[in-house]
Short mmCIF file of the C-alpha atoms (twelve columns), coordinates in Angstrom:
data_MODEL
# 
_entry.id   MODEL 
# 
loop_
_atom_site.group_PDB 
_atom_site.id 
_atom_site.type_symbol 
_atom_site.label_atom_id 
_atom_site.label_alt_id 
_atom_site.label_comp_id 
_atom_site.label_asym_id 
_atom_site.label_seq_id 
_atom_site.Cartn_x 
_atom_site.Cartn_y 
_atom_site.Cartn_z 
_atom_site.pdbx_PDB_model_num 
ATOM 1   C CA . MET A 1   -27.632 17.044  74.786 1 
ATOM 2   C CA . SER A 2   -24.638 15.909  76.601 1 
ATOM 3   C CA . LYS A 3   -21.914 18.607  77.426 1 
ATOM 4   C CA . SER A 4   -19.463 16.876  75.070 1 
ATOM 5   C CA . HIS A 5   -21.353 18.330  72.181 1 
ATOM 6   C CA . GLN A 6   -21.669 21.918  73.253 1 
ATOM 7   C CA . GLN A 7   -19.031 24.506  72.508 1 
ATOM 8   C CA . GLN A 8   -18.529 27.462  74.604 1 
ATOM 9   C CA . SER A 9   -21.288 29.310  72.861 1 
ATOM 10  C CA . GLY A 10  -23.922 26.899  73.861 1 
ATOM 11  C CA . HIS A 11  -24.218 25.378  69.983 1 
ATOM 12  C CA . THR A 12  -24.032 21.810  69.322 1 
ATOM 13  C CA . ASN A 13  -20.620 20.519  67.647 1 
ATOM 14  C CA . ILE A 14  -22.041 19.049  64.235 1 
ATOM 15  C CA . TRP A 15  -19.205 16.620  63.721 1 
ATOM 16  C CA . LEU A 16  -19.550 15.042  67.287 1 
ATOM 17  C CA . PHE A 17  -23.051 15.161  67.245 1 
ATOM 18  C CA . ALA A 18  -23.480 13.322  63.821 1 
ATOM 19  C CA . LEU A 19  -20.674 10.741  64.869 1 
ATOM 20  C CA . GLU A 20  -22.594 9.812   67.831 1 
ATOM 21  C CA . LEU A 21  -26.110 9.768   66.250 1 
ATOM 22  C CA . GLY A 22  -24.672 7.490   63.447 1 
ATOM 23  C CA . PHE A 23  -23.102 5.174   65.784 1 
ATOM 24  C CA . PHE A 24  -26.396 4.632   67.837 1 
ATOM 25  C CA . ALA A 25  -28.494 4.579   64.533 1 
ATOM 26  C CA . GLY A 26  -26.270 1.915   63.267 1 
ATOM 27  C CA . LEU A 27  -26.006 -0.036  66.567 1 
ATOM 28  C CA . ILE A 28  -29.780 -0.047  67.129 1 
ATOM 29  C CA . TRP A 29  -31.268 -0.560  63.650 1 
ATOM 30  C CA . GLY A 30  -28.333 -2.793  62.582 1 
ATOM 31  C CA . GLY A 31  -28.942 -4.891  65.681 1 
ATOM 32  C CA . LEU A 32  -32.634 -4.890  64.700 1 
ATOM 33  C CA . HIS A 33  -31.920 -5.900  61.026 1 
ATOM 34  C CA . TRP A 34  -29.829 -8.855  62.622 1 
ATOM 35  C CA . LEU A 35  -32.683 -9.732  64.731 1 
ATOM 36  C CA . VAL A 36  -35.129 -9.755  61.821 1 
ATOM 37  C CA . TYR A 37  -32.684 -11.746 59.861 1 
ATOM 38  C CA . TRP A 38  -32.372 -14.295 62.797 1 
ATOM 39  C CA . PHE A 39  -36.152 -14.590 62.940 1 
ATOM 40  C CA . SER A 40  -36.379 -15.064 59.131 1 
ATOM 41  C CA . PHE A 41  -38.510 -12.135 58.221 1 
ATOM 42  C CA . THR A 42  -35.878 -11.185 55.819 1 
ATOM 43  C CA . LYS A 43  -33.563 -12.978 53.569 1 
ATOM 44  C CA . VAL A 44  -30.979 -10.228 53.231 1 
ATOM 45  C CA . SER A 45  -28.023 -10.973 55.239 1 
ATOM 46  C CA . PRO A 46  -26.872 -8.596  58.051 1 
ATOM 47  C CA . GLY A 47  -23.474 -8.321  56.181 1 
ATOM 48  C CA . PHE A 48  -25.182 -6.973  53.032 1 
ATOM 49  C CA . ILE A 49  -23.622 -3.595  53.271 1 
ATOM 50  C CA . ALA A 50  -20.305 -5.488  53.269 1 
ATOM 51  C CA . GLU A 51  -20.943 -7.459  50.192 1 
ATOM 52  C CA . PRO A 52  -18.836 -5.228  47.750 1 
ATOM 53  C CA . PHE A 53  -15.781 -5.674  49.991 1 
ATOM 54  C CA . PHE A 54  -15.931 -9.330  51.254 1 
ATOM 55  C CA . ARG A 55  -17.019 -12.686 49.707 1 
ATOM 56  C CA . HIS A 56  -20.588 -13.682 50.147 1 
ATOM 57  C CA . ALA A 57  -19.601 -16.961 51.701 1 
ATOM 58  C CA . PHE A 58  -17.708 -15.109 54.405 1 
ATOM 59  C CA . LEU A 59  -20.533 -12.770 55.170 1 
ATOM 60  C CA . THR A 60  -22.958 -15.793 55.953 1 
ATOM 61  C CA . THR A 61  -20.658 -16.940 58.788 1 
ATOM 62  C CA . ALA A 62  -21.167 -15.600 62.510 1 
ATOM 63  C CA . PHE A 63  -17.883 -13.490 62.044 1 
ATOM 64  C CA . GLY A 64  -19.133 -12.282 58.646 1 
ATOM 65  C CA . HIS A 65  -22.519 -11.081 60.359 1 
ATOM 66  C CA . PHE A 66  -20.583 -9.122  62.906 1 
ATOM 67  C CA . VAL A 67  -18.450 -7.516  60.068 1 
ATOM 68  C CA . GLY A 68  -21.636 -6.525  58.430 1 
ATOM 69  C CA . TYR A 69  -22.871 -5.037  61.442 1 
ATOM 70  C CA . MET A 70  -19.775 -3.105  62.027 1 
ATOM 71  C CA . MET A 71  -20.151 -1.845  58.439 1 
ATOM 72  C CA . PHE A 72  -23.747 -0.936  59.007 1 
ATOM 73  C CA . ILE A 73  -22.612 1.122   61.876 1 
ATOM 74  C CA . VAL A 74  -20.036 2.960   59.524 1 
ATOM 75  C CA . PHE A 75  -22.650 3.401   56.882 1 
ATOM 76  C CA . SER A 76  -25.090 5.037   59.487 1 
ATOM 77  C CA . VAL A 77  -22.224 7.481   60.500 1 
ATOM 78  C CA . ILE A 78  -21.731 8.625   57.055 1 
ATOM 79  C CA . ALA A 79  -25.538 8.735   56.268 1 
ATOM 80  C CA . SER A 80  -25.814 10.737  59.634 1 
ATOM 81  C CA . MET A 81  -23.076 13.045  58.629 1 
ATOM 82  C CA . LEU A 82  -24.745 13.891  55.360 1 
ATOM 83  C CA . TYR A 83  -28.030 14.429  57.129 1 
ATOM 84  C CA . VAL A 84  -26.681 16.734  59.802 1 
ATOM 85  C CA . LEU A 85  -24.690 18.745  57.297 1 
ATOM 86  C CA . LEU A 86  -27.299 19.230  54.736 1 
ATOM 87  C CA . LEU A 87  -31.000 18.840  56.289 1 
ATOM 88  C CA . ARG A 88  -30.537 19.465  60.046 1 
ATOM 89  C CA . LYS A 89  -32.817 22.435  60.205 1 
ATOM 90  C CA . LEU A 90  -35.719 20.426  58.841 1 
ATOM 91  C CA . LYS A 91  -38.488 20.153  61.656 1 
ATOM 92  C CA . GLY A 92  -40.364 17.060  62.393 1 
ATOM 93  C CA . PRO A 93  -40.293 13.262  61.607 1 
ATOM 94  C CA . TRP A 94  -41.005 13.520  57.816 1 
ATOM 95  C CA . PRO A 95  -37.741 14.565  56.384 1 
ATOM 96  C CA . GLY A 96  -36.163 11.539  58.187 1 
ATOM 97  C CA . LEU A 97  -38.649 9.141   56.896 1 
ATOM 98  C CA . VAL A 98  -38.017 10.336  53.302 1 
ATOM 99  C CA . TYR A 99  -34.378 10.032  53.906 1 
ATOM 100 C CA . GLY A 100 -34.762 6.491   55.040 1 
ATOM 101 C CA . VAL A 101 -36.912 5.656   52.141 1 
ATOM 102 C CA . LEU A 102 -34.419 7.305   49.799 1 
ATOM 103 C CA . TRP A 103 -31.577 5.149   51.198 1 
ATOM 104 C CA . TRP A 104 -33.706 2.042   50.895 1 
ATOM 105 C CA . ALA A 105 -34.376 2.920   47.353 1 
ATOM 106 C CA . ILE A 106 -30.676 3.632   46.529 1 
ATOM 107 C CA . ILE A 107 -29.452 0.163   47.947 1 
ATOM 108 C CA . PHE A 108 -32.479 -1.935  47.004 1 
ATOM 109 C CA . ILE A 109 -33.223 -0.836  43.509 1 
ATOM 110 C CA . PRO A 110 -30.126 0.121   41.638 1 
ATOM 111 C CA . GLY A 111 -27.619 -1.011  44.071 1 
ATOM 112 C CA . SER A 112 -29.040 -4.389  44.742 1 
ATOM 113 C CA . GLN A 113 -26.548 -5.838  42.183 1 
ATOM 114 C CA . MET A 114 -23.667 -4.222  43.865 1 
ATOM 115 C CA . PHE A 115 -25.068 -5.728  47.263 1 
ATOM 116 C CA . LEU A 116 -25.552 -9.130  45.763 1 
ATOM 117 C CA . MET A 117 -29.046 -9.240  46.193 1 
ATOM 118 C CA . GLN A 118 -32.246 -9.596  44.304 1 
ATOM 119 C CA . PRO A 119 -34.193 -6.459  43.198 1 
ATOM 120 C CA . PRO A 120 -37.127 -5.625  45.591 1 
ATOM 121 C CA . PHE A 121 -39.642 -6.966  43.157 1 
ATOM 122 C CA . LYS A 122 -38.003 -10.323 43.055 1 
ATOM 123 C CA . LEU A 123 -37.463 -10.642 46.821 1 
ATOM 124 C CA . PRO A 124 -40.123 -12.326 49.077 1 
ATOM 125 C CA . TRP A 125 -42.736 -9.758  50.147 1 
ATOM 126 C CA . ASN A 126 -41.832 -10.204 54.037 1 
ATOM 127 C CA . THR A 127 -38.136 -9.342  53.137 1 
ATOM 128 C CA . VAL A 128 -39.166 -6.289  51.046 1 
ATOM 129 C CA . ILE A 129 -41.559 -5.090  53.878 1 
ATOM 130 C CA . SER A 130 -39.072 -5.882  56.799 1 
ATOM 131 C CA . GLU A 131 -36.177 -4.027  54.906 1 
ATOM 132 C CA . PHE A 132 -38.383 -0.960  54.014 1 
ATOM 133 C CA . CYS A 133 -39.714 -0.573  57.512 1 
ATOM 134 C CA . ILE A 134 -36.209 -0.946  59.129 1 
ATOM 135 C CA . PHE A 135 -34.770 1.799   56.825 1 
ATOM 136 C CA . LEU A 136 -37.886 4.029   57.358 1 
ATOM 137 C CA . LEU A 137 -37.353 3.712   61.173 1 
ATOM 138 C CA . TRP A 138 -33.589 4.131   60.743 1 
ATOM 139 C CA . GLY A 139 -34.058 7.326   58.702 1 
ATOM 140 C CA . MET A 140 -36.634 8.634   61.204 1 
ATOM 141 C CA . PHE A 141 -34.302 8.016   64.068 1 
ATOM 142 C CA . ILE A 142 -31.748 10.130  62.413 1 
ATOM 143 C CA . GLY A 143 -33.889 12.896  60.958 1 
ATOM 144 C CA . TYR A 144 -35.992 13.282  64.354 1 
ATOM 145 C CA . THR A 145 -32.972 13.437  66.435 1 
ATOM 146 C CA . ALA A 146 -31.249 15.929  64.432 1 
ATOM 147 C CA . ALA A 147 -34.370 17.959  64.054 1 
ATOM 148 C CA . ILE A 148 -35.006 18.041  67.962 1 
ATOM 149 C CA . GLU A 149 -31.203 18.759  68.494 1 
ATOM 150 C CA . TYR A 150 -31.172 21.623  66.154 1 
ATOM 151 C CA . THR A 151 -34.728 23.179  65.881 1 
ATOM 152 C CA . ASP A 152 -35.788 22.927  69.787 1 
ATOM 153 C CA . GLU A 153 -35.763 26.495  70.623 1 
ATOM 154 C CA . ARG A 154 -36.990 26.140  74.258 1 
ATOM 155 C CA . LYS A 155 -33.516 24.905  75.227 1 
ATOM 156 C CA . ARG A 156 -31.819 27.666  73.833 1 
ATOM 157 C CA . GLU A 157 -34.138 30.094  75.443 1 
ATOM 158 C CA . GLN A 158 -33.538 28.670  78.930 1 
ATOM 159 C CA . SER A 159 -29.792 28.933  78.359 1 
ATOM 160 C CA . THR A 160 -30.106 32.628  77.527 1 
ATOM 161 C CA . ALA A 161 -32.437 33.329  80.387 1 
ATOM 162 C CA . LEU A 162 -30.022 31.982  82.770 1 
ATOM 163 C CA . ALA A 163 -27.140 34.062  81.477 1 
# 
């Protein structure tokens, strides 16, 4: 944990931690999504999160991919803040995995019309599996990072032993 996240009491600042966690979750897993799209494992455009705000034709351009990537980072920051506020005390990777699956289900099942994509049962299998795995790993990254930060007692024991 970096010093910028700690307050005087040695506890992590929830807002700064969630902001940084969401930024890196979006950067890493949004970048992976773009790579998976580039290698044609998925037909879902990297700009899919920006579909409600921009024209689809724009989001298929290189700049549209970039805008979609930035929107995925913003989405990840918001999702990370929700996770850290509500679920940060849960231990292990499982809550994060479930969190990623829930977001996949929200976006791909009822939200598919809002994001101008077909429902998962009409998409090719490689697209469904690729998108599901990306969201699964994205959720685990957020959940497990928060769990390590907020439930690792060894680091707090060391700080009290040194005081």
